[in-house]
Amino acid sequence: MDRPQRPSQFGPYLLLYPLGTGGMGQVFLARQRAELGIQRLVAVKRFLVHLPRDRKLVDLFLDVVRIAAQLSHGNIVQVIDHGVIDGQYFMAMEYVHGENLMEVLSRLTERGHRLPLDLALHIASGICAGLDY
């Protein structure tokens, strides 16, 4: 994904660069600035601006935010903030540094390799634990 030339301010978040885009939103790595100079990295998901302001799409995005904000599990990122900034719906989540699993699997496939079974089972187990919660 292309990184912007300059970070941009979005409320209390400095959007550093995009991490990915889905059907309803774009996720950015951002720096959150708080009182007393405290900062942390977060992931900010913003409702896509180019989508029509269809009430059903907005409601769906807000449902995702409501549900995610209620979850507390080690295998599910925490929602730390949500709302509307400059007319744009968003949610801020904890940022978990690491590789995107789809990208890792794609690189392995390109090289003619597979994920070792024990690692695949460990990952699948973690996914299932989060889903079961």
PDB file of C-alpha atoms in Angstrom:
ATOM      1  CA  MET A   1       0.000   0.000   0.000  1.00  0.00           C
ATOM      2  CA  ASP A   2       1.359   3.427  -0.890  1.00  0.00           C
ATOM      3  CA  ARG A   3       2.347   5.623   2.007  1.00  0.00           C
ATOM      4  CA  PRO A   4       1.337   9.299   1.881  1.00  0.00           C
ATOM      5  CA  GLN A   5       4.008  11.985   1.549  1.00  0.00           C
ATOM      6  CA  ARG A   6       3.073  13.580   4.843  1.00  0.00           C
ATOM      7  CA  PRO A   7       1.176  12.398   7.909  1.00  0.00           C
ATOM      8  CA  SER A   8      -2.199  14.113   8.363  1.00  0.00           C
ATOM      9  CA  GLN A   9      -4.010  15.197  11.506  1.00  0.00           C
ATOM     10  CA  PHE A  10      -7.373  13.589  12.291  1.00  0.00           C
ATOM     11  CA  GLY A  11      -8.652  14.923  15.610  1.00  0.00           C
ATOM     12  CA  PRO A  12      -6.219  13.742  18.316  1.00  0.00           C
ATOM     13  CA  TYR A  13      -4.662  11.254  15.876  1.00  0.00           C
ATOM     14  CA  LEU A  14      -1.749  11.826  13.531  1.00  0.00           C
ATOM     15  CA  LEU A  15      -2.405   9.418  10.642  1.00  0.00           C
ATOM     16  CA  LEU A  16       1.031   8.110   9.681  1.00  0.00           C
ATOM     17  CA  TYR A  17       0.173   5.796   6.774  1.00  0.00           C
ATOM     18  CA  PRO A  18      -2.563   3.404   5.610  1.00  0.00           C
ATOM     19  CA  LEU A  19      -2.405  -0.224   6.772  1.00  0.00           C
ATOM     20  CA  GLY A  20      -5.252  -1.507   4.624  1.00  0.00           C
ATOM     21  CA  THR A  21      -8.649  -0.897   3.092  1.00  0.00           C
ATOM     22  CA  GLY A  22     -11.772  -3.022   3.380  1.00  0.00           C
ATOM     23  CA  GLY A  23     -15.336  -2.805   2.180  1.00  0.00           C
ATOM     24  CA  MET A  24     -16.408   0.006   4.497  1.00  0.00           C
ATOM     25  CA  GLY A  25     -13.273   1.519   5.927  1.00  0.00           C
ATOM     26  CA  GLN A  26      -9.621   2.328   5.678  1.00  0.00           C
ATOM     27  CA  VAL A  27      -7.249   1.542   8.546  1.00  0.00           C
ATOM     28  CA  PHE A  28      -4.282   3.784   9.342  1.00  0.00           C
ATOM     29  CA  LEU A  29      -1.344   3.491  11.669  1.00  0.00           C
ATOM     30  CA  ALA A  30      -1.684   6.590  13.817  1.00  0.00           C
ATOM     31  CA  ARG A  31      -0.058   8.298  16.753  1.00  0.00           C
ATOM     32  CA  GLN A  32      -2.444   9.310  19.509  1.00  0.00           C
ATOM     33  CA  ARG A  33      -1.368  12.269  21.597  1.00  0.00           C
ATOM     34  CA  ALA A  34      -2.740  12.554  25.110  1.00  0.00           C
ATOM     35  CA  GLU A  35      -2.213  14.829  28.072  1.00  0.00           C
ATOM     36  CA  LEU A  36       1.242  15.358  29.561  1.00  0.00           C
ATOM     37  CA  GLY A  37       2.938  14.477  26.275  1.00  0.00           C
ATOM     38  CA  ILE A  38       1.972  10.811  26.425  1.00  0.00           C
ATOM     39  CA  GLN A  39       1.789   9.196  22.970  1.00  0.00           C
ATOM     40  CA  ARG A  40       1.024   5.739  21.649  1.00  0.00           C
ATOM     41  CA  LEU A  41       0.568   4.013  18.331  1.00  0.00           C
ATOM     42  CA  VAL A  42      -3.002   3.009  17.468  1.00  0.00           C
ATOM     43  CA  ALA A  43      -4.921   1.766  14.451  1.00  0.00           C
ATOM     44  CA  VAL A  44      -7.651   4.151  13.261  1.00  0.00           C
ATOM     45  CA  LYS A  45     -10.414   2.809  11.027  1.00  0.00           C
ATOM     46  CA  ARG A  46     -12.350   5.503   9.178  1.00  0.00           C
ATOM     47  CA  PHE A  47     -15.583   4.993   7.274  1.00  0.00           C
ATOM     48  CA  LEU A  48     -14.747   5.356   3.578  1.00  0.00           C
ATOM     49  CA  VAL A  49     -15.540   8.892   2.465  1.00  0.00           C
ATOM     50  CA  HIS A  50     -16.419   7.929  -1.109  1.00  0.00           C
ATOM     51  CA  LEU A  51     -19.211   5.578   0.007  1.00  0.00           C
ATOM     52  CA  PRO A  52     -22.676   7.072  -0.331  1.00  0.00           C
ATOM     53  CA  ARG A  53     -24.101   8.200   2.985  1.00  0.00           C
ATOM     54  CA  ASP A  54     -26.498   5.275   2.849  1.00  0.00           C
ATOM     55  CA  ARG A  55     -28.022   4.949   6.312  1.00  0.00           C
ATOM     56  CA  LYS A  56     -27.737   1.141   6.120  1.00  0.00           C
ATOM     57  CA  LEU A  57     -23.968   1.304   5.511  1.00  0.00           C
ATOM     58  CA  VAL A  58     -23.475   3.805   8.325  1.00  0.00           C
ATOM     59  CA  ASP A  59     -25.588   1.665  10.664  1.00  0.00           C
ATOM     60  CA  LEU A  60     -23.559  -1.420   9.707  1.00  0.00           C
ATOM     61  CA  PHE A  61     -20.294   0.408  10.462  1.00  0.00           C
ATOM     62  CA  LEU A  62     -21.674   1.619  13.796  1.00  0.00           C
ATOM     63  CA  ASP A  63     -22.864  -1.914  14.653  1.00  0.00           C
ATOM     64  CA  VAL A  64     -19.321  -3.180  14.097  1.00  0.00           C
ATOM     65  CA  VAL A  65     -18.015  -0.432  16.394  1.00  0.00           C
ATOM     66  CA  ARG A  66     -20.620  -1.184  19.099  1.00  0.00           C
ATOM     67  CA  ILE A  67     -19.935  -4.919  19.069  1.00  0.00           C
ATOM     68  CA  ALA A  68     -16.149  -4.582  18.929  1.00  0.00           C
ATOM     69  CA  ALA A  69     -16.159  -2.042  21.790  1.00  0.00           C
ATOM     70  CA  GLN A  70     -17.808  -4.622  24.071  1.00  0.00           C
ATOM     71  CA  LEU A  71     -15.263  -7.391  23.435  1.00  0.00           C
ATOM     72  CA  SER A  72     -12.370  -8.030  25.780  1.00  0.00           C
ATOM     73  CA  HIS A  73     -10.181 -10.982  24.823  1.00  0.00           C
ATOM     74  CA  GLY A  74      -6.455 -11.457  24.324  1.00  0.00           C
ATOM     75  CA  ASN A  75      -6.967 -12.465  20.678  1.00  0.00           C
ATOM     76  CA  ILE A  76      -9.200  -9.506  19.782  1.00  0.00           C
ATOM     77  CA  VAL A  77      -7.918  -5.940  19.483  1.00  0.00           C
ATOM     78  CA  GLN A  78      -9.417  -3.477  21.927  1.00  0.00           C
ATOM     79  CA  VAL A  79     -11.463  -0.512  20.724  1.00  0.00           C
ATOM     80  CA  ILE A  80     -10.110   2.511  22.605  1.00  0.00           C
ATOM     81  CA  ASP A  81     -12.128   5.315  21.024  1.00  0.00           C
ATOM     82  CA  HIS A  82     -14.896   5.908  18.506  1.00  0.00           C
ATOM     83  CA  GLY A  83     -17.074   8.696  17.233  1.00  0.00           C
ATOM     84  CA  VAL A  84     -17.218  11.320  14.508  1.00  0.00           C
ATOM     85  CA  ILE A  85     -14.405  13.715  13.586  1.00  0.00           C
ATOM     86  CA  ASP A  86     -14.955  16.299  10.857  1.00  0.00           C
ATOM     87  CA  GLY A  87     -18.149  14.462   9.840  1.00  0.00           C
ATOM     88  CA  GLN A  88     -16.320  11.156   9.423  1.00  0.00           C
ATOM     89  CA  TYR A  89     -17.161   8.072  11.503  1.00  0.00           C
ATOM     90  CA  PHE A  90     -14.166   6.269  12.993  1.00  0.00           C
ATOM     91  CA  MET A  91     -12.956   3.841  15.604  1.00  0.00           C
ATOM     92  CA  ALA A  92      -9.497   3.716  17.147  1.00  0.00           C
ATOM     93  CA  MET A  93      -8.106   0.351  18.201  1.00  0.00           C
ATOM     94  CA  GLU A  94      -4.973  -0.891  19.868  1.00  0.00           C
ATOM     95  CA  TYR A  95      -2.204  -1.412  17.355  1.00  0.00           C
ATOM     96  CA  VAL A  96      -0.646  -4.863  17.295  1.00  0.00           C
ATOM     97  CA  HIS A  97       2.700  -4.809  15.517  1.00  0.00           C
ATOM     98  CA  GLY A  98       3.293  -7.761  13.244  1.00  0.00           C
ATOM     99  CA  GLU A  99       2.961  -9.294   9.822  1.00  0.00           C
ATOM    100  CA  ASN A 100      -0.293  -9.600   7.915  1.00  0.00           C
ATOM    101  CA  LEU A 101      -1.080 -13.330   7.789  1.00  0.00           C
ATOM    102  CA  MET A 102      -2.369 -13.182   4.197  1.00  0.00           C
ATOM    103  CA  GLU A 103       0.859 -11.509   3.064  1.00  0.00           C
ATOM    104  CA  VAL A 104       2.977 -14.116   4.855  1.00  0.00           C
ATOM    105  CA  LEU A 105       1.005 -16.961   3.270  1.00  0.00           C
ATOM    106  CA  SER A 106       1.271 -15.327  -0.166  1.00  0.00           C
ATOM    107  CA  ARG A 107       5.054 -14.977   0.155  1.00  0.00           C
ATOM    108  CA  LEU A 108       5.358 -18.613   1.228  1.00  0.00           C
ATOM    109  CA  THR A 109       3.245 -19.749  -1.737  1.00  0.00           C
ATOM    110  CA  GLU A 110       5.322 -17.655  -4.170  1.00  0.00           C
ATOM    111  CA  ARG A 111       8.454 -19.404  -2.885  1.00  0.00           C
ATOM    112  CA  GLY A 112       6.870 -22.840  -3.084  1.00  0.00           C
ATOM    113  CA  HIS A 113       6.743 -23.256   0.710  1.00  0.00           C
ATOM    114  CA  ARG A 114       3.998 -23.950   3.214  1.00  0.00           C
ATOM    115  CA  LEU A 115       3.462 -22.800   6.746  1.00  0.00           C
ATOM    116  CA  PRO A 116       4.760 -25.518   9.093  1.00  0.00           C
ATOM    117  CA  LEU A 117       1.888 -27.564  10.522  1.00  0.00           C
ATOM    118  CA  ASP A 118       2.644 -26.770  14.164  1.00  0.00           C
ATOM    119  CA  LEU A 119       2.653 -23.023  13.425  1.00  0.00           C
ATOM    120  CA  ALA A 120      -0.525 -23.272  11.314  1.00  0.00           C
ATOM    121  CA  LEU A 121      -2.285 -25.117  14.167  1.00  0.00           C
ATOM    122  CA  HIS A 122      -1.080 -22.558  16.720  1.00  0.00           C
ATOM    123  CA  ILE A 123      -2.434 -19.683  14.595  1.00  0.00           C
ATOM    124  CA  ALA A 124      -5.717 -21.514  13.933  1.00  0.00           C
ATOM    125  CA  SER A 125      -6.103 -22.221  17.647  1.00  0.00           C
ATOM    126  CA  GLY A 126      -5.701 -18.524  18.475  1.00  0.00           C
ATOM    127  CA  ILE A 127      -8.215 -17.534  15.812  1.00  0.00           C
ATOM    128  CA  CYS A 128     -10.706 -20.109  17.120  1.00  0.00           C
ATOM    129  CA  ALA A 129     -10.254 -18.888  20.709  1.00  0.00           C
ATOM    130  CA  GLY A 130     -11.078 -15.333  19.644  1.00  0.00           C
ATOM    131  CA  LEU A 131     -14.070 -16.467  17.591  1.00  0.00           C
ATOM    132  CA  ASP A 132     -15.331 -18.700  20.400  1.00  0.00           C
ATOM    133  CA  TYR A 133     -15.257 -15.763  22.792  1.00  0.00           C
TER     134      TYR A 133
END
